[in-house]
Amino acid sequence: MDALRYLLLINREARFLKTLSSSLLEAGFPVLAAESISDAQALLSSQAVALIICDTDLQDGDGYEFLAALKNSPDTKNLPFIFLVSARYVVDSLEEEVSKILKAFDLGAIDFIIDSMEEDVSRSLIKRLNKTLPAGFQQSADAPSAAPADETPSGPPERRDSKRIVPGYAVESEISRDGALWIPGRITNINEQGLMMETALLGKLGMSVYVRVPLPGAQTVAIRCHIRHISIIRQPSSAEVGLEADDTAEWIEIYTYIAKLMGIVKAAETKKIAGGRQESSEAPSAAQTLSERKTQYVYVDPELHAADTGQAGKALESKFYRSLIGKQLGNYKAVSFIGAGSMAGVFKGWDVLLERHVALKVISYRLSAIPSFREMFIREARMVSRLTHPHIAQLYHLDQIDDVLYLIMEFINGGTLADILKDRNNLNLAKCLEYFITTCRTLDFVSKHNIVHRDIKPANIMIDDRGVLKIVDFGIAAAGDETSESRKPEGFGSPLYASPECILGRPLDLCSDIYSLGATFYHVFAGVPPFEGETDDIITAKHLNEQLVPLKKVSPMVSGDLSDIIGKMMAKKPQERYQSYRALANDLTEVVH
Amino acid sequence: MKIIVADDSRLVRGIVEKIVVSMGFEAVPAANGQEALDLLEAGGIDMVLLDWNMPIMNGMDVIKTMRSDESFRQIPVLMVSTESEDERIRQALEAGAQGYLPKPFTPEQLTGAIRRVLSMT
Amino acid sequence: MKKILGIDFSPKAEIALLKILGKDAYIQYEKFQETIRIGDNDMVLLWMDEDQALVEQKIGKLRCACNFQNIPIIVMHDQPRDIPSQPYVIAGATEVLSLSDPAPACRNIINGYLIPGREPLPEEKAYLDPFIRNTCHILKTMAGMDAVFKKVYFSNAIRIFGDVSGIMGLSGNSEGTLAVTFYWDLAKTIIARMMNTEEDQIDAELIHDGVSEIINMISGTTKKDFVGKPHHFEITLPSVVVGPGHQIGYFQNTAAAVLIFEVDGQAFALHVCIKPKSAAA
């Protein structure tokens, strides 16, 4: 595409430039980047620029002066100009801030965006760009080789020399020596024979490595290459390696995509090269060989990512649980982290006195900081500790260290019903019915002690490695329920199995557990939860108002009787459900026979 | 006496070559199995020290090729590898290696292993 | 009493921290210096400057000064929003906290990191001992150096903070990863000793070969010790990476042990994350 015109990003922070460039690039915008006004001017004189996105403070001057200078030159006076300023540097009073923004508009800026760090700034910027730029400005990121040679330029005509240079960005990819451990790499240049990559993998000349690149359409393609050149560029943290690629169809696919993305060759040319080389390519597919290997990644903790993408409360909870990994609380060692729910983080623990594995459940700091919660929690725990039943995970101990409140429970070596649901091939109808009846009888026992579970869901029903079912998490939910602070945003466990009265915050009795039990086993037999939706609000609204699709309709192999039983368990009005587990168990036993 | 030192690691080649030279022998380096075979083709080789895992051609394939070729059949091979399980050693000896030295080794252990293999032939 | 080293805190930030941690906390405040020593402190709290690159450099220096000891470095700031913690964690920070986060959260997280680390379980000791023995044996045999095992701590993932690391993927009956990590100086010393040459003769390729050979030998010899046991594994090709901040794998329900050794007065670490396939969670 001869009419390729760039967005020019100007910011003094190289890191910010790189991140934003790659987001914009992914969205299909061709990008040039500059850290200073002088660099920006050099790019303006050699490249076709369609729009400028600029910070107010730059390495060698002030963004406002730069904008004024542009508006004074006939060549650039019509160039759209957007200020993008990091909130970290906006330390002015509101009045000062407003006056700066007004000044920007007076000078001719079309927008003033403050990167609040609250959300990904690239997203708001892209939205803005889509409104500002002519339709079709974006390169088609989805189909890089689809542009025909004679395509009519969609933007304004090319103004300057069409010679291409490698723009100031790189393509994110990964490199591996063994096809199992993948290390991030950035492709900085590419030609028909191979590519240059910046990476932390310290290889050696001649070494064979794999490179994989995410292509549009969520498909990742891997190729084999040989290291032909190494230079240390940022000692001691990374090297630039020159890689010669094996001549395969996958390589041509990657080359075509990246070359076009970088604007190195015209779309028509890449097509021609790709076609020509494709015919001669008979080398085996590295992607195929690699697909059989178990992969590991060098990457940053996913929880860190969660911390960076809002959900501040949840991120802090994760940080709290993470601080306890590898520690010892009283006589209990936190051996490994299993997972976190809305009320607690669970660790595989080790009792140093009794020398046995236990489940160590650390209560969320949010809840344990509330005195009324602590009281309620301890009261509930006392009650639950008195429950002795082969299908209930035993509560052994309750303690606290400083502010950290924790429970020690029977450790169940096995998986949850939720794990089993993930692999439906392992599901056996008769076995599930047996689990259903066992759960029902166990809850019958519990209800006689006036205890309501309040969070019956597949994740709270475990099957140990001997096939014995155990219900876990009694009491925690109950105590949490009483505390107003815990009701939002995740007062009740999973909305997928919550009863209407639980959603409405009404007092709960065994009928609520019966509803959740019905929803749990609906999911087990149907393979899908009774009500689904993109957000919790949509799901809870459906529990309240939407008619349940009978189980039989979703899963025709299930008997009509079982479908009816679950239908009755999930009646919207508690009084229309089973009023006792005994009646429910009787009906279920009938189904079996 | 001329000994091929085949290992893809320049470091290991360096270590082994020094020991071989200290024994009064000549060391000829090879960075992979194919280079070792090329050196054998050129002639005048009295012994081969072989790493197991090497690019292009690994040590086991070198032994198999040597043992199936009349002109190299008699040249003794000492395999040097980090893989030290009995099963691995058995495989190498069955394929035709005269000796097997697991890494890590001291200079004395390597010297001893080279002498043992040479005395066998 | 736990000792905390507070670095670059302004008087205002000191007061805010005191409010969070209470009067009983023992914090010694200092300004950052290139030659800063961590001493016997149990934690480092670093106040975040405006300049991100500078903060990252300071974290790198502090992490290096920790000499592979499991000392949490917590970066604190007073910016109103949760800023991305990733760059700081890659540089070597343990956590990033904001003074605008709820005080109980900050207090609990800081106190959580101050809880003493656990010792290995008997079953962990059984599979870690061969790694310790073999690592010392390899350095003695190949480099004539006496490495001493100092300490072990546990983490939920392998996170590397050295200059150069050798990584080995494990497969077979057990899955996982081994990683040995050194700072440049020690890597060079060991490799020069292995080759019986001067340190200035050691180039990037020899560092690559040396680190790769060390992790190869550690895995190869230990693999032999596990024949017939659940922890037996197969090895792949070693990868050598440079720079800090790499996190490798994330094995749910598995702890990664970090074994710290000392040789010639310098420390290095061996990360062992291994999980027999037969063992359930």
Short mmCIF file of N, CA and C in Angstrom, two decimals, chain C residues 110-206:
data_model
loop_
_atom_site.label_atom_id
_atom_site.label_comp_id
_atom_site.label_asym_id
_atom_site.label_seq_id
_atom_site.Cartn_x
_atom_site.Cartn_y
_atom_site.Cartn_z
N ILE C 110 2.37 -6.76 54.16
CA ILE C 110 3.72 -6.56 54.72
C ILE C 110 3.98 -7.59 55.83
N ASN C 111 3.00 -7.75 56.73
CA ASN C 111 3.19 -8.72 57.81
C ASN C 111 3.30 -10.14 57.28
N GLY C 112 2.54 -10.42 56.22
CA GLY C 112 2.62 -11.76 55.59
C GLY C 112 4.04 -12.06 55.15
N TYR C 113 4.67 -11.07 54.50
CA TYR C 113 6.05 -11.29 54.04
C TYR C 113 7.03 -11.39 55.20
N LEU C 114 6.64 -10.85 56.38
CA LEU C 114 7.56 -10.91 57.52
C LEU C 114 7.46 -12.23 58.30
N ILE C 115 6.41 -13.01 58.02
CA ILE C 115 6.29 -14.31 58.70
C ILE C 115 7.47 -15.18 58.26
N PRO C 116 8.10 -15.87 59.21
CA PRO C 116 9.28 -16.66 58.83
C PRO C 116 8.95 -17.73 57.80
N GLY C 117 9.90 -17.99 56.93
CA GLY C 117 9.74 -19.02 55.91
C GLY C 117 9.74 -20.39 56.54
N ARG C 118 9.18 -21.34 55.83
CA ARG C 118 9.11 -22.69 56.39
C ARG C 118 10.34 -23.51 56.00
N GLU C 119 10.60 -24.52 56.79
CA GLU C 119 11.65 -25.48 56.46
C GLU C 119 11.04 -26.52 55.53
N PRO C 120 11.87 -27.25 54.78
CA PRO C 120 11.28 -28.27 53.90
C PRO C 120 10.62 -29.41 54.69
N LEU C 121 9.59 -30.02 54.08
CA LEU C 121 8.96 -31.20 54.67
C LEU C 121 9.93 -32.37 54.48
N PRO C 122 9.75 -33.44 55.26
CA PRO C 122 10.65 -34.59 55.08
C PRO C 122 10.68 -35.08 53.63
N GLU C 123 9.49 -35.09 52.98
CA GLU C 123 9.45 -35.59 51.60
C GLU C 123 10.17 -34.64 50.64
N GLU C 124 10.14 -33.34 50.96
CA GLU C 124 10.85 -32.37 50.11
C GLU C 124 12.35 -32.50 50.31
N LYS C 125 12.73 -32.70 51.57
CA LYS C 125 14.15 -32.86 51.88
C LYS C 125 14.72 -34.05 51.11
N ALA C 126 13.91 -35.10 51.03
CA ALA C 126 14.38 -36.33 50.38
C ALA C 126 14.71 -36.07 48.91
N TYR C 127 13.93 -35.24 48.22
CA TYR C 127 14.27 -35.03 46.81
C TYR C 127 15.19 -33.83 46.59
N LEU C 128 15.31 -32.95 47.60
CA LEU C 128 16.22 -31.81 47.43
C LEU C 128 17.67 -32.20 47.75
N ASP C 129 17.85 -33.13 48.68
CA ASP C 129 19.20 -33.51 49.09
C ASP C 129 20.10 -33.94 47.92
N PRO C 130 19.59 -34.80 47.00
CA PRO C 130 20.46 -35.16 45.87
C PRO C 130 20.89 -33.95 45.02
N PHE C 131 20.01 -32.98 44.86
CA PHE C 131 20.37 -31.78 44.09
C PHE C 131 21.49 -31.03 44.80
N ILE C 132 21.37 -30.92 46.12
CA ILE C 132 22.38 -30.20 46.90
C ILE C 132 23.72 -30.92 46.80
N ARG C 133 23.68 -32.22 47.05
CA ARG C 133 24.92 -33.03 47.02
C ARG C 133 25.59 -32.93 45.65
N ASN C 134 24.79 -33.10 44.61
CA ASN C 134 25.37 -33.14 43.26
C ASN C 134 25.89 -31.78 42.82
N THR C 135 25.20 -30.72 43.20
CA THR C 135 25.68 -29.38 42.83
C THR C 135 27.06 -29.13 43.44
N CYS C 136 27.21 -29.47 44.72
CA CYS C 136 28.51 -29.27 45.38
C CYS C 136 29.56 -30.16 44.73
N HIS C 137 29.18 -31.40 44.42
CA HIS C 137 30.12 -32.35 43.83
C HIS C 137 30.61 -31.87 42.46
N ILE C 138 29.69 -31.32 41.67
CA ILE C 138 30.05 -30.84 40.32
C ILE C 138 31.06 -29.71 40.39
N LEU C 139 30.81 -28.75 41.29
CA LEU C 139 31.74 -27.62 41.39
C LEU C 139 33.10 -28.07 41.90
N LYS C 140 33.08 -29.05 42.80
CA LYS C 140 34.33 -29.55 43.34
C LYS C 140 35.11 -30.28 42.22
N THR C 141 34.38 -31.14 41.50
CA THR C 141 35.05 -31.97 40.50
C THR C 141 35.51 -31.16 39.30
N MET C 142 34.63 -30.31 38.79
CA MET C 142 34.95 -29.61 37.54
C MET C 142 35.77 -28.34 37.76
N ALA C 143 35.57 -27.67 38.91
CA ALA C 143 36.24 -26.38 39.10
C ALA C 143 37.14 -26.38 40.33
N GLY C 144 37.14 -27.48 41.07
CA GLY C 144 37.95 -27.54 42.29
C GLY C 144 37.51 -26.54 43.33
N MET C 145 36.21 -26.20 43.32
CA MET C 145 35.72 -25.18 44.26
C MET C 145 34.80 -25.82 45.29
N ASP C 146 34.89 -25.33 46.53
CA ASP C 146 34.05 -25.88 47.59
C ASP C 146 32.79 -25.05 47.75
N ALA C 147 31.69 -25.55 47.19
CA ALA C 147 30.41 -24.85 47.35
C ALA C 147 29.75 -25.37 48.62
N VAL C 148 29.12 -24.46 49.35
CA VAL C 148 28.45 -24.84 50.59
C VAL C 148 26.97 -24.49 50.46
N PHE C 149 26.12 -25.45 50.79
CA PHE C 149 24.69 -25.18 50.77
C PHE C 149 24.33 -24.36 52.01
N LYS C 150 23.62 -23.24 51.80
CA LYS C 150 23.34 -22.36 52.94
C LYS C 150 21.90 -22.45 53.43
N LYS C 151 20.96 -22.44 52.49
CA LYS C 151 19.58 -22.23 52.92
C LYS C 151 18.61 -22.62 51.81
N VAL C 152 17.39 -22.91 52.18
CA VAL C 152 16.37 -23.12 51.16
C VAL C 152 15.14 -22.30 51.53
N TYR C 153 14.50 -21.74 50.52
CA TYR C 153 13.18 -21.13 50.76
C TYR C 153 12.25 -21.55 49.64
N PHE C 154 10.97 -21.33 49.85
CA PHE C 154 9.99 -21.80 48.88
C PHE C 154 9.19 -20.65 48.28
N SER C 155 8.88 -20.82 47.01
CA SER C 155 8.15 -19.79 46.28
C SER C 155 7.09 -20.49 45.43
N ASN C 156 6.17 -19.73 44.83
CA ASN C 156 5.14 -20.38 44.02
C ASN C 156 5.55 -20.50 42.56
N ALA C 157 6.69 -19.92 42.21
CA ALA C 157 7.13 -20.00 40.82
C ALA C 157 8.63 -19.78 40.82
N ILE C 158 9.25 -20.13 39.70
CA ILE C 158 10.69 -19.85 39.60
C ILE C 158 10.82 -18.43 39.06
N ARG C 159 11.39 -17.56 39.86
CA ARG C 159 11.62 -16.19 39.40
C ARG C 159 13.10 -15.89 39.58
N ILE C 160 13.74 -15.58 38.48
CA ILE C 160 15.19 -15.48 38.47
C ILE C 160 15.66 -14.05 38.64
N PHE C 161 16.64 -13.84 39.53
CA PHE C 161 17.15 -12.48 39.69
C PHE C 161 18.66 -12.38 39.50
N GLY C 162 19.26 -13.36 38.87
CA GLY C 162 20.70 -13.30 38.64
C GLY C 162 20.98 -12.65 37.29
N ASP C 163 22.27 -12.66 36.88
CA ASP C 163 22.65 -12.10 35.58
C ASP C 163 22.56 -13.14 34.48
N VAL C 164 22.90 -14.38 34.83
CA VAL C 164 22.90 -15.41 33.80
C VAL C 164 22.40 -16.71 34.42
N SER C 165 21.50 -17.36 33.71
CA SER C 165 20.85 -18.55 34.28
C SER C 165 20.77 -19.67 33.25
N GLY C 166 20.92 -20.87 33.74
CA GLY C 166 20.74 -22.05 32.90
C GLY C 166 19.44 -22.71 33.31
N ILE C 167 18.59 -22.97 32.33
CA ILE C 167 17.26 -23.52 32.64
C ILE C 167 17.10 -24.87 31.96
N MET C 168 16.60 -25.83 32.71
CA MET C 168 16.37 -27.15 32.13
C MET C 168 14.92 -27.57 32.36
N GLY C 169 14.25 -27.90 31.28
CA GLY C 169 12.88 -28.39 31.40
C GLY C 169 12.91 -29.87 31.72
N LEU C 170 12.02 -30.31 32.63
CA LEU C 170 11.98 -31.72 33.00
C LEU C 170 10.69 -32.34 32.48
N SER C 171 10.80 -33.56 32.00
CA SER C 171 9.59 -34.25 31.55
C SER C 171 9.69 -35.70 32.00
N GLY C 172 8.80 -36.54 31.53
CA GLY C 172 8.82 -37.94 31.93
C GLY C 172 7.93 -38.19 33.13
N ASN C 173 8.39 -39.03 34.09
CA ASN C 173 7.57 -39.36 35.27
C ASN C 173 7.27 -38.13 36.10
N SER C 174 8.22 -37.21 36.11
CA SER C 174 8.04 -35.96 36.84
C SER C 174 8.17 -34.80 35.87
N GLU C 175 7.44 -33.76 36.17
CA GLU C 175 7.55 -32.58 35.31
C GLU C 175 8.05 -31.41 36.13
N GLY C 176 8.62 -30.44 35.46
CA GLY C 176 9.05 -29.26 36.18
C GLY C 176 10.19 -28.56 35.51
N THR C 177 10.90 -27.77 36.28
CA THR C 177 11.99 -26.97 35.74
C THR C 177 13.10 -26.85 36.79
N LEU C 178 14.32 -26.85 36.31
CA LEU C 178 15.47 -26.54 37.16
C LEU C 178 16.10 -25.29 36.59
N ALA C 179 16.59 -24.42 37.44
CA ALA C 179 17.29 -23.24 36.93
C ALA C 179 18.41 -22.89 37.88
N VAL C 180 19.59 -22.73 37.34
CA VAL C 180 20.71 -22.29 38.16
C VAL C 180 21.00 -20.85 37.77
N THR C 181 21.24 -19.98 38.74
CA THR C 181 21.42 -18.58 38.39
C THR C 181 22.59 -17.95 39.14
N PHE C 182 23.40 -17.22 38.39
CA PHE C 182 24.63 -16.62 38.93
C PHE C 182 24.67 -15.13 38.59
N TYR C 183 25.45 -14.39 39.37
CA TYR C 183 25.84 -13.06 38.91
C TYR C 183 27.09 -13.25 38.05
N TRP C 184 27.35 -12.27 37.17
CA TRP C 184 28.44 -12.41 36.20
C TRP C 184 29.76 -12.84 36.82
N ASP C 185 30.14 -12.14 37.91
CA ASP C 185 31.47 -12.38 38.47
C ASP C 185 31.68 -13.83 38.84
N LEU C 186 30.69 -14.40 39.54
CA LEU C 186 30.86 -15.79 39.97
C LEU C 186 30.82 -16.74 38.77
N ALA C 187 29.94 -16.46 37.82
CA ALA C 187 29.86 -17.32 36.63
C ALA C 187 31.23 -17.35 35.95
N LYS C 188 31.83 -16.18 35.81
CA LYS C 188 33.14 -16.10 35.14
C LYS C 188 34.20 -16.86 35.94
N THR C 189 34.20 -16.66 37.27
CA THR C 189 35.20 -17.33 38.11
C THR C 189 35.08 -18.85 37.95
N ILE C 190 33.85 -19.35 38.07
CA ILE C 190 33.66 -20.80 38.01
C ILE C 190 34.12 -21.34 36.65
N ILE C 191 33.71 -20.65 35.59
CA ILE C 191 34.02 -21.15 34.25
C ILE C 191 35.53 -21.09 33.98
N ALA C 192 36.17 -20.01 34.47
CA ALA C 192 37.62 -19.91 34.29
C ALA C 192 38.32 -21.05 35.05
N ARG C 193 37.78 -21.34 36.24
CA ARG C 193 38.39 -22.44 37.01
C ARG C 193 38.16 -23.78 36.32
N MET C 194 36.98 -23.96 35.73
CA MET C 194 36.70 -25.21 35.02
C MET C 194 37.69 -25.40 33.88
N MET C 195 38.01 -24.28 33.20
CA MET C 195 38.88 -24.36 32.03
C MET C 195 40.35 -24.19 32.39
N ASN C 196 40.59 -23.92 33.67
CA ASN C 196 41.95 -23.70 34.12
C ASN C 196 42.60 -22.54 33.35
N THR C 197 41.85 -21.45 33.26
CA THR C 197 42.35 -20.30 32.50
C THR C 197 42.05 -19.01 33.27
N GLU C 198 42.43 -17.87 32.70
CA GLU C 198 42.19 -16.58 33.35
C GLU C 198 40.77 -16.11 33.07
N GLU C 199 40.21 -15.32 34.00
CA GLU C 199 38.82 -14.86 33.83
C GLU C 199 38.65 -13.98 32.59
N ASP C 200 39.70 -13.24 32.23
CA ASP C 200 39.53 -12.35 31.07
C ASP C 200 39.47 -13.13 29.74
N GLN C 201 39.71 -14.42 29.81
CA GLN C 201 39.60 -15.25 28.61
C GLN C 201 38.15 -15.71 28.38
N ILE C 202 37.28 -15.45 29.36
CA ILE C 202 35.92 -15.99 29.29
C ILE C 202 35.02 -15.05 28.49
N ASP C 203 34.58 -15.49 27.33
CA ASP C 203 33.69 -14.67 26.51
C ASP C 203 32.24 -15.17 26.64
N ALA C 204 31.34 -14.50 25.90
CA ALA C 204 29.91 -14.83 26.03
C ALA C 204 29.64 -16.29 25.67
N GLU C 205 30.34 -16.81 24.66
CA GLU C 205 30.08 -18.19 24.26
C GLU C 205 30.49 -19.17 25.36
N LEU C 206 31.62 -18.88 26.01
CA LEU C 206 32.05 -19.77 27.09
C LEU C 206 31.12 -19.68 28.29
#
